[in-house]
Short mmCIF file of C-alpha atoms and ligand atoms in Angstrom, two decimals:
data_model
loop_
_atom_site.label_atom_id
_atom_site.label_comp_id
_atom_site.label_asym_id
_atom_site.label_seq_id
_atom_site.Cartn_x
_atom_site.Cartn_y
_atom_site.Cartn_z
CA MET A 1 -33.92 61.05 -26.39
CA LYS A 2 -35.04 64.68 -26.78
CA GLN A 3 -33.67 67.11 -24.19
CA PHE A 4 -35.33 70.35 -23.09
CA ASP A 5 -34.63 72.95 -20.43
CA VAL A 6 -38.27 72.75 -19.37
CA VAL A 7 -41.20 70.46 -20.10
CA ILE A 8 -44.66 71.86 -19.34
CA ALA A 9 -47.41 69.28 -18.79
CA GLY A 10 -50.70 70.86 -19.95
CA GLY A 11 -51.20 73.26 -22.83
CA ALA A 12 -54.18 75.34 -21.63
CA MET A 13 -54.24 78.87 -20.17
CA ALA A 14 -51.48 78.39 -17.56
CA GLY A 15 -49.20 76.07 -19.56
CA MET A 16 -49.32 78.01 -22.84
CA THR A 17 -48.92 81.38 -21.08
CA LEU A 18 -45.85 80.00 -19.28
CA ALA A 19 -44.28 78.65 -22.49
CA LEU A 20 -44.77 81.98 -24.28
CA ALA A 21 -43.60 83.96 -21.22
CA LEU A 22 -40.38 81.93 -20.99
CA ASP A 23 -39.72 82.31 -24.71
CA SER A 24 -40.26 86.06 -24.55
CA LEU A 25 -38.29 86.76 -21.33
CA SER A 26 -35.34 84.53 -22.28
CA GLN A 27 -35.32 85.88 -25.86
CA GLY A 28 -35.23 82.38 -27.26
CA ARG A 29 -32.46 81.05 -25.00
CA LEU A 30 -34.54 78.23 -23.45
CA SER A 31 -35.75 75.05 -25.11
CA ILE A 32 -39.35 74.42 -24.09
CA ALA A 33 -41.78 71.52 -24.65
CA VAL A 34 -45.52 71.68 -24.01
CA VAL A 35 -47.32 68.33 -23.68
CA GLU A 36 -51.09 68.46 -24.29
CA PRO A 37 -53.58 65.62 -24.97
CA PHE A 38 -56.08 67.80 -26.87
CA VAL A 39 -55.61 69.70 -30.14
CA VAL A 40 -56.78 73.34 -30.25
CA ASP A 41 -59.84 73.98 -32.41
CA HIS A 42 -61.24 70.57 -31.65
CA GLN A 43 -64.38 71.13 -29.60
CA ALA A 44 -63.15 68.75 -26.89
CA HIS A 45 -60.17 70.85 -25.65
CA PRO A 46 -61.02 71.17 -21.94
CA GLY A 47 -58.84 74.25 -21.36
CA PHE A 48 -60.04 76.27 -24.38
CA ASP A 49 -63.75 75.47 -24.30
CA SER A 50 -66.86 77.67 -24.58
CA ARG A 51 -66.14 79.55 -21.32
CA SER A 52 -65.41 83.24 -21.13
CA ILE A 53 -63.28 84.57 -18.30
CA ALA A 54 -62.61 88.01 -16.85
CA LEU A 55 -58.98 89.08 -16.89
CA SER A 56 -58.26 91.53 -14.09
CA TYR A 57 -56.46 94.83 -14.49
CA GLY A 58 -53.35 93.26 -12.90
CA THR A 59 -53.44 90.28 -15.28
CA VAL A 60 -53.52 92.62 -18.26
CA GLN A 61 -50.43 94.40 -16.87
CA ILE A 62 -48.63 91.03 -16.64
CA LEU A 63 -49.72 90.05 -20.17
CA LYS A 64 -48.33 93.38 -21.40
CA GLN A 65 -44.96 92.71 -19.73
CA LEU A 66 -44.91 89.29 -21.40
CA ASN A 67 -45.68 90.78 -24.84
CA LEU A 68 -48.94 88.83 -25.08
CA TRP A 69 -51.56 91.52 -24.56
CA GLY A 70 -51.15 93.03 -28.06
CA ASP A 71 -52.50 89.82 -29.59
CA ILE A 72 -55.29 89.30 -27.06
CA ALA A 73 -56.59 92.91 -26.89
CA PRO A 74 -58.48 92.77 -30.24
CA VAL A 75 -60.68 89.89 -28.97
CA ALA A 76 -61.21 91.30 -25.45
CA THR A 77 -64.20 93.31 -24.20
CA ALA A 78 -63.54 96.03 -21.60
CA ILE A 79 -65.32 95.99 -18.23
CA LYS A 80 -66.03 99.63 -17.41
CA HIS A 81 -68.33 99.20 -14.45
CA ILE A 82 -68.99 96.44 -11.89
CA HIS A 83 -72.32 96.20 -10.10
CA VAL A 84 -72.63 93.85 -7.09
CA SER A 85 -75.99 93.21 -5.42
CA ASP A 86 -77.96 90.81 -3.24
CA ARG A 87 -81.24 89.42 -4.59
CA SER A 88 -84.36 90.97 -2.99
CA HIS A 89 -82.30 93.07 -0.56
CA ALA A 90 -81.00 96.60 -0.49
CA GLY A 91 -77.27 95.99 -0.16
CA MET A 92 -75.25 96.74 -3.25
CA THR A 93 -71.99 98.24 -4.32
CA GLU A 94 -70.68 99.68 -7.56
CA ILE A 95 -67.23 100.28 -8.95
CA ASP A 96 -66.58 102.43 -11.99
CA HIS A 97 -63.34 102.62 -13.97
CA GLN A 98 -63.38 106.42 -13.64
CA ASP A 99 -63.35 106.20 -9.82
CA LEU A 100 -60.04 104.42 -10.10
CA ASN A 101 -58.62 106.38 -12.99
CA VAL A 102 -58.12 103.35 -15.20
CA SER A 103 -59.39 102.84 -18.75
CA ALA A 104 -60.99 99.48 -17.81
CA LEU A 105 -61.45 97.46 -14.62
CA GLY A 106 -60.66 94.28 -16.55
CA TYR A 107 -61.44 92.51 -19.82
CA VAL A 108 -63.55 89.52 -20.84
CA VAL A 109 -62.08 86.97 -23.26
CA GLU A 110 -63.46 83.79 -24.77
CA LEU A 111 -61.07 80.94 -23.98
CA ALA A 112 -61.52 79.48 -27.48
CA ASP A 113 -60.19 82.75 -29.00
CA VAL A 114 -57.17 82.80 -26.68
CA GLY A 115 -56.50 79.12 -27.47
CA ARG A 116 -56.32 79.86 -31.21
CA LEU A 117 -54.02 82.86 -30.68
CA TYR A 118 -51.73 80.96 -28.33
CA GLN A 119 -51.56 78.01 -30.71
CA GLN A 120 -50.46 80.35 -33.54
CA LYS A 121 -47.78 81.98 -31.40
CA VAL A 122 -46.45 78.67 -30.12
CA THR A 123 -46.28 77.28 -33.66
CA GLN A 124 -44.33 80.37 -34.80
CA SER A 125 -41.77 80.02 -32.00
CA LYS A 126 -38.56 78.15 -32.86
CA GLN A 127 -37.91 77.33 -29.21
CA ILE A 128 -41.27 75.84 -28.23
CA GLU A 129 -42.18 72.32 -29.30
CA LEU A 130 -45.84 71.41 -28.89
CA LEU A 131 -46.14 67.67 -28.25
CA SER A 132 -49.85 67.13 -28.99
CA PRO A 133 -51.91 65.00 -28.91
CA GLU A 134 -49.72 63.52 -26.21
CA ALA A 135 -49.80 63.14 -22.40
CA VAL A 136 -47.37 62.74 -19.52
CA THR A 137 -47.78 59.23 -18.09
CA GLN A 138 -44.71 58.77 -15.91
CA VAL A 139 -42.16 60.97 -14.17
CA LYS A 140 -38.78 59.84 -12.83
CA ARG A 141 -36.16 62.13 -11.32
CA THR A 142 -32.40 62.08 -10.87
CA ALA A 143 -30.29 64.74 -9.14
CA SER A 144 -29.91 66.75 -12.34
CA HIS A 145 -32.89 65.81 -14.54
CA CYS A 146 -36.50 64.71 -14.91
CA LEU A 147 -37.23 61.82 -17.20
CA VAL A 148 -40.75 62.14 -18.58
CA THR A 149 -42.51 59.24 -20.31
CA LEU A 150 -45.32 60.16 -22.71
CA LYS A 151 -48.41 58.22 -23.69
CA SER A 152 -46.90 57.28 -27.07
CA GLY A 153 -44.00 55.62 -25.23
CA GLU A 154 -41.56 58.40 -26.20
CA GLN A 155 -39.33 59.70 -23.42
CA VAL A 156 -38.06 63.26 -22.99
CA GLN A 157 -35.56 64.70 -20.54
CA CYS A 158 -35.59 68.13 -18.89
CA LYS A 159 -34.08 70.14 -16.06
CA LEU A 160 -37.50 71.22 -14.81
CA LEU A 161 -40.96 69.71 -15.19
CA VAL A 162 -43.87 72.12 -14.65
CA ALA A 163 -47.33 70.73 -13.87
CA ALA A 164 -49.94 72.90 -15.58
CA ASP A 165 -52.15 69.87 -16.10
CA GLY A 166 -55.26 71.04 -14.25
CA ALA A 167 -57.09 70.28 -11.00
CA ILE A 168 -56.50 66.53 -10.93
CA SER A 169 -52.87 66.79 -12.20
CA SER A 170 -51.59 63.35 -12.99
CA CYS A 171 -48.02 64.72 -12.65
CA CYS A 172 -48.71 65.63 -9.01
CA GLN A 173 -50.35 62.24 -8.48
CA GLN A 174 -47.25 60.53 -9.92
CA LEU A 175 -45.05 62.36 -7.42
CA GLY A 176 -47.42 61.80 -4.49
CA ILE A 177 -48.16 65.49 -3.89
CA GLU A 178 -51.15 65.73 -1.60
CA LEU A 179 -54.43 67.24 -2.85
CA ARG A 180 -56.96 68.88 -0.53
CA GLU A 181 -60.59 69.18 -1.62
CA HIS A 182 -63.68 70.95 -0.43
CA ASP A 183 -66.99 70.47 -2.25
CA PHE A 184 -68.98 73.73 -2.39
CA GLU A 185 -72.05 71.70 -3.41
CA GLN A 186 -72.71 74.10 -6.24
CA VAL A 187 -72.60 73.74 -10.01
CA ALA A 188 -71.78 76.61 -12.39
CA VAL A 189 -74.11 76.76 -15.39
CA ILE A 190 -72.60 78.82 -18.21
CA ALA A 191 -74.07 80.16 -21.45
CA ASN A 192 -74.02 83.24 -23.63
CA ILE A 193 -77.05 85.49 -23.25
CA ARG A 194 -78.65 88.31 -25.20
CA THR A 195 -80.46 91.09 -23.38
CA GLU A 196 -82.91 93.81 -24.31
CA GLN A 197 -80.57 96.61 -23.20
CA PRO A 198 -76.95 96.95 -24.38
CA HIS A 199 -74.41 96.13 -21.65
CA GLN A 200 -72.23 99.23 -22.21
CA GLY A 201 -69.29 97.51 -20.57
CA ARG A 202 -71.17 96.72 -17.37
CA ALA A 203 -70.50 93.48 -15.41
CA PHE A 204 -73.01 92.26 -12.84
CA GLU A 205 -72.73 89.92 -9.90
CA ARG A 206 -75.82 89.13 -7.88
CA PHE A 207 -75.88 86.94 -4.79
CA THR A 208 -78.78 84.58 -4.29
CA GLU A 209 -79.36 81.97 -1.59
CA GLN A 210 -78.39 79.28 -4.15
CA GLY A 211 -75.10 80.92 -5.15
CA PRO A 212 -73.87 83.91 -7.17
CA VAL A 213 -75.05 84.74 -10.69
CA ALA A 214 -72.69 86.79 -12.85
CA LEU A 215 -73.15 88.38 -16.26
CA LEU A 216 -70.02 89.64 -18.00
CA PRO A 217 -69.97 91.90 -21.09
CA MET A 218 -68.82 90.27 -24.33
CA SER A 219 -68.34 91.25 -27.97
CA ASP A 220 -71.37 91.72 -30.22
CA ASN A 221 -73.44 92.88 -27.23
CA ARG A 222 -73.65 89.37 -25.81
CA MET A 223 -73.22 88.60 -22.12
CA SER A 224 -71.45 85.65 -20.58
CA LEU A 225 -73.45 83.97 -17.82
CA VAL A 226 -71.98 82.12 -14.84
CA TRP A 227 -74.91 80.94 -12.72
CA CYS A 228 -73.93 79.02 -9.58
CA LEU A 229 -76.68 76.80 -8.22
CA ARG A 230 -77.15 73.84 -5.92
CA PRO A 231 -76.61 70.65 -7.94
CA GLU A 232 -80.31 69.60 -8.07
CA ARG A 233 -81.46 73.01 -9.32
CA ALA A 234 -78.58 73.16 -11.83
CA GLN A 235 -79.71 69.81 -13.28
CA GLN A 236 -83.23 71.15 -13.50
CA VAL A 237 -82.37 74.44 -15.27
CA LEU A 238 -80.00 72.67 -17.69
CA GLN A 239 -82.98 70.66 -18.97
CA LEU A 240 -85.36 73.59 -19.41
CA ASP A 241 -86.29 74.87 -22.86
CA GLU A 242 -84.96 78.31 -23.85
CA GLN A 243 -87.95 80.36 -22.68
CA ALA A 244 -88.28 78.59 -19.32
CA PHE A 245 -84.51 78.90 -18.74
CA LEU A 246 -84.62 82.64 -19.45
CA ALA A 247 -87.65 83.10 -17.17
CA GLN A 248 -85.87 81.42 -14.22
CA LEU A 249 -82.71 83.40 -14.85
CA GLN A 250 -84.69 86.62 -15.05
CA HIS A 251 -86.26 85.75 -11.68
CA ASP A 252 -82.81 85.28 -10.07
CA PHE A 253 -80.97 88.08 -11.87
CA GLY A 254 -83.66 90.77 -12.08
CA TRP A 255 -84.29 93.44 -14.70
CA ARG A 256 -81.15 95.59 -14.69
CA LEU A 257 -80.55 94.72 -18.37
CA GLY A 258 -84.21 94.69 -19.34
CA ARG A 259 -85.64 91.44 -20.67
CA LEU A 260 -83.27 88.52 -21.21
CA THR A 261 -84.05 87.52 -24.78
CA GLN A 262 -81.82 84.62 -25.95
CA VAL A 263 -79.60 81.90 -24.55
CA GLY A 264 -76.96 79.89 -26.43
CA ALA A 265 -75.54 76.41 -25.71
CA ARG A 266 -75.26 75.63 -22.00
CA ALA A 267 -72.45 73.85 -20.16
CA SER A 268 -71.89 73.04 -16.49
CA TYR A 269 -68.97 72.71 -14.03
CA PRO A 270 -69.18 71.16 -10.55
CA LEU A 271 -67.50 73.56 -8.10
CA LEU A 272 -64.83 72.27 -5.75
CA LEU A 273 -61.87 73.93 -4.10
CA ARG A 274 -58.83 71.85 -4.94
CA TYR A 275 -55.59 72.92 -3.38
CA ARG A 276 -52.04 71.60 -3.03
CA GLU A 277 -50.18 73.14 -0.13
CA GLN A 278 -46.87 72.12 -1.69
CA ASN A 279 -46.26 73.85 -5.03
CA THR A 280 -42.69 72.64 -5.62
CA SER A 281 -40.68 69.46 -5.27
CA HIS A 282 -37.28 68.36 -6.59
CA ARG A 283 -37.04 69.63 -10.22
CA PHE A 284 -40.79 70.13 -10.22
CA ALA A 285 -43.11 73.19 -9.99
CA ILE A 286 -46.90 73.46 -10.04
CA VAL A 287 -48.86 76.37 -11.57
CA GLY A 288 -52.47 77.36 -12.32
CA ASN A 289 -55.37 75.02 -11.60
CA ALA A 290 -52.97 72.19 -10.79
CA ALA A 291 -51.83 74.21 -7.76
CA GLN A 292 -55.26 75.58 -6.85
CA THR A 293 -58.72 75.42 -8.44
CA LEU A 294 -61.12 78.04 -7.07
CA HIS A 295 -64.83 78.80 -7.03
CA PRO A 296 -65.53 81.34 -9.81
CA ILE A 297 -67.34 83.71 -7.40
CA ALA A 298 -64.77 86.46 -7.72
CA GLY A 299 -63.30 85.47 -11.10
CA GLN A 300 -59.91 84.77 -9.51
CA GLY A 301 -58.85 81.41 -11.05
CA PHE A 302 -56.63 82.36 -13.96
CA ASN A 303 -55.92 85.76 -12.43
CA LEU A 304 -54.19 83.88 -9.60
CA GLY A 305 -52.73 81.25 -11.97
CA ILE A 306 -50.99 83.87 -14.12
CA ARG A 307 -49.26 85.21 -11.00
CA ASP A 308 -47.84 81.68 -10.45
CA VAL A 309 -46.74 81.68 -14.09
CA ALA A 310 -45.11 85.14 -14.03
CA SER A 311 -43.26 84.57 -10.75
CA LEU A 312 -41.94 81.17 -11.88
CA ALA A 313 -40.83 82.56 -15.26
CA GLU A 314 -39.04 85.49 -13.56
CA GLU A 315 -37.20 83.18 -11.13
CA MET A 316 -36.15 80.89 -13.99
CA MET A 317 -34.51 83.89 -15.71
CA ASN A 318 -32.07 84.07 -12.75
CA SER A 319 -30.70 80.62 -13.56
CA LEU A 320 -30.84 80.08 -17.31
CA ASP A 321 -28.17 77.34 -17.21
CA ASP A 322 -30.24 75.25 -14.83
CA VAL A 323 -33.88 76.37 -14.66
CA GLY A 324 -34.72 73.52 -12.27
CA ALA A 325 -32.11 74.50 -9.65
CA TYR A 326 -33.09 74.42 -5.99
CA SER A 327 -32.62 78.23 -5.71
CA VAL A 328 -35.24 78.83 -8.44
CA LEU A 329 -37.82 76.55 -6.86
CA SER A 330 -37.25 77.78 -3.35
CA ALA A 331 -37.64 81.45 -4.40
CA PHE A 332 -40.77 80.58 -6.40
CA ARG A 333 -42.34 78.76 -3.45
CA GLN A 334 -41.71 81.66 -1.07
CA ARG A 335 -42.97 84.29 -3.50
CA ARG A 336 -46.25 82.52 -4.03
CA GLU A 337 -47.16 81.62 -0.46
CA ALA A 338 -49.00 84.72 0.79
CA ASP A 339 -50.92 85.40 -2.42
CA ARG A 340 -52.09 81.79 -2.79
CA ILE A 341 -53.33 81.55 0.79
CA GLY A 342 -54.88 85.05 0.68
CA THR A 343 -56.78 84.49 -2.57
CA ILE A 344 -58.00 80.99 -1.66
CA THR A 345 -59.22 82.21 1.74
CA LEU A 346 -60.94 85.28 0.33
CA THR A 347 -62.69 83.32 -2.43
CA SER A 348 -63.89 80.53 -0.14
CA SER A 349 -65.10 83.00 2.53
CA LEU A 350 -67.12 84.88 -0.08
CA VAL A 351 -68.83 81.64 -1.16
CA HIS A 352 -69.82 80.79 2.42
CA LEU A 353 -70.86 84.32 3.30
CA PHE A 354 -73.02 84.88 0.25
CA SER A 355 -74.44 81.48 -0.68
CA ASN A 356 -77.06 81.01 2.00
CA ASP A 357 -80.10 82.66 3.44
CA TYR A 358 -79.53 82.77 7.20
CA LEU A 359 -81.01 86.03 8.45
CA SER A 360 -77.92 87.07 10.41
CA LEU A 361 -75.66 86.62 7.41
CA ARG A 362 -78.16 88.29 5.13
CA ILE A 363 -78.26 91.38 7.30
CA GLY A 364 -74.51 91.25 7.74
CA ARG A 365 -73.76 91.04 4.08
CA ASN A 366 -76.23 93.74 3.16
CA LEU A 367 -74.68 96.02 5.73
CA GLY A 368 -71.32 94.94 4.36
CA LEU A 369 -72.25 95.82 0.79
CA ALA A 370 -73.85 99.12 1.84
CA LEU A 371 -70.84 100.00 3.99
CA MET A 372 -68.48 99.04 1.20
CA ASP A 373 -70.28 101.45 -1.04
CA ASN A 374 -69.97 104.34 1.40
CA LEU A 375 -66.55 103.73 2.87
CA ALA A 376 -63.88 103.57 0.22
CA PRO A 377 -61.21 102.02 2.53
CA LEU A 378 -63.42 98.95 3.15
CA LYS A 379 -63.72 98.41 -0.56
CA ALA A 380 -59.97 98.59 -0.95
CA PRO A 381 -58.75 95.10 0.11
CA LEU A 382 -61.42 93.27 -1.88
CA LEU A 383 -60.96 95.64 -4.77
CA GLN A 384 -57.19 95.24 -4.84
CA ARG A 385 -57.57 91.49 -5.21
CA THR A 386 -60.46 91.82 -7.67
CA LEU A 387 -58.28 94.08 -9.77
CA GLY A 388 -55.43 91.60 -9.43
CA LEU A 389 -53.12 94.19 -7.86
CA VAL A 390 -51.41 91.76 -5.50
CA ALA A 391 -47.76 91.42 -4.52
CA ARG A 392 -46.21 88.19 -5.80
C1 FAD B 1 -67.41 78.67 -14.88
C2 FAD B 1 -66.02 79.20 -14.69
C3 FAD B 1 -65.79 80.56 -14.77
C4 FAD B 1 -64.50 81.07 -14.58
N1 FAD B 1 -64.31 82.42 -14.64
C5 FAD B 1 -63.06 82.91 -14.44
C6 FAD B 1 -62.82 84.32 -14.50
O1 FAD B 1 -63.72 85.12 -14.73
N2 FAD B 1 -61.55 84.76 -14.30
C7 FAD B 1 -60.51 83.91 -14.05
O2 FAD B 1 -59.38 84.37 -13.88
N3 FAD B 1 -60.71 82.58 -14.00
C8 FAD B 1 -61.94 82.07 -14.18
N4 FAD B 1 -62.15 80.72 -14.15
C9 FAD B 1 -60.99 79.84 -13.91
C10 FAD B 1 -60.15 79.64 -15.17
O3 FAD B 1 -60.97 79.20 -16.23
C11 FAD B 1 -59.07 78.63 -14.89
O4 FAD B 1 -58.33 79.05 -13.76
C12 FAD B 1 -58.08 78.44 -16.04
O5 FAD B 1 -58.73 78.29 -17.27
C13 FAD B 1 -57.24 77.22 -15.69
O6 FAD B 1 -56.25 76.99 -16.60
P1 FAD B 1 -55.12 75.89 -16.35
O7 FAD B 1 -54.29 75.93 -17.60
O8 FAD B 1 -54.44 76.09 -15.05
O9 FAD B 1 -55.86 74.49 -16.19
P2 FAD B 1 -56.83 73.66 -17.17
O10 FAD B 1 -57.67 74.54 -18.00
O11 FAD B 1 -57.49 72.64 -16.32
O12 FAD B 1 -55.83 72.92 -18.17
C14 FAD B 1 -55.11 71.74 -17.88
C15 FAD B 1 -54.61 71.15 -19.19
O13 FAD B 1 -53.79 70.02 -18.90
C16 FAD B 1 -54.05 69.00 -19.83
N5 FAD B 1 -53.67 67.71 -19.23
C17 FAD B 1 -54.39 66.92 -18.39
N6 FAD B 1 -53.69 65.81 -18.09
C18 FAD B 1 -52.50 65.89 -18.73
C19 FAD B 1 -51.34 65.05 -18.82
N7 FAD B 1 -51.26 63.89 -18.16
N8 FAD B 1 -50.30 65.45 -19.58
C20 FAD B 1 -50.35 66.64 -20.24
N9 FAD B 1 -51.42 67.46 -20.20
C21 FAD B 1 -52.47 67.10 -19.46
C22 FAD B 1 -55.56 69.14 -20.10
O14 FAD B 1 -55.91 68.56 -21.34
C23 FAD B 1 -55.74 70.66 -20.08
O15 FAD B 1 -55.61 71.22 -21.36
C24 FAD B 1 -63.43 80.18 -14.32
C25 FAD B 1 -63.66 78.81 -14.24
C26 FAD B 1 -64.95 78.31 -14.42
C27 FAD B 1 -65.17 76.83 -14.33
#
């Protein structure tokens, strides 16, 4: 039977980042396996699909510490300016990179690009074994080890099993770790868009009574759309032809980028908060979407997940002989508590505050946005989290 220090279930953003982080921080002293059912570059990979995501300033700092940013930077587009507004109302706020003395507020990457880069780096590493296509089907634990059974029937042994296997997490299900869910009753419609005016590094988020619509700057002057809508309307816009789709989007988004001229392939994601209060168990840790899956309203999902990954990797470095020791898991759990609760609460409150049309809330949020624009200290807490500058 193969033996590893750590087995990571799930080879998407969280799992692959963790494997590469551990390899880099331990300078090759840990044996690592990543188990993933889907092969990169096959259209079906659910973790490296057609989505683009915004990496916050703080995430980029972590990726630099882990020696990963150098590879990602060439395929990333800088966000220089963020513009937040409320449809048909006056409230709005703006943040510019110069106000904060940083070269960029964050960067947009296409997950498919990151998947290819990560795959290359993992393949080059002597210490990481990618078991793919393969899946974790059963987990058994003794005092000193985890025994992991894979779909092929093969068994592997490790000192620590990390669940990075997404919102449903069959590893967590196996171990009976409770999942809490809240349905936001919204669906995110995503697509790449072309606009009449160049984006010049500007990102836009606009609140409508259906949900937020965001346009993020991408390479080649494209923009990445995340359009959150009630499920019935999402179904309807997904079926529209290109011109009708663009007309409805223009109506919701407005004219800040001139005419919206082209839309690429569309995809959709039902939006639920999924959250596991417990993020550790005996010889077991949970990171990324498996620990918490958020609404994309503030682009916090992976930006929170990478803080799980970095804190776990750092704690494991304190116990290289036994990376699954109780001391490692206990320190990891404590380090992650405040940030997880804070980010989940902030994200969910934003969804409820901004996704409806009650007059009182509308006035409140417009005042809020206007105040935020005038009073720098009010911007600060939201901004700190948006920038990913959070203690972990
Ligand atoms: C529309 C949208 C926009 C978003 N925008 C942003 C953004 O701007 N910024 C941001 O930070 N985040 C954003 N996010 C969130 C971000 O995409 C996710 O947080 C991140 O990609 C999650 O990565 P993950 O590796 O934790 O989980 P997943 O991507 O869910 O990966 C889980 C992996 O586990 C594998 N797996 C499943 N079962 C098993 C098993 N039994 N054994 C082994 N492997 C298994 C799966 O095949 C998959 O590859 C957005 C999300 C959406 C939906």
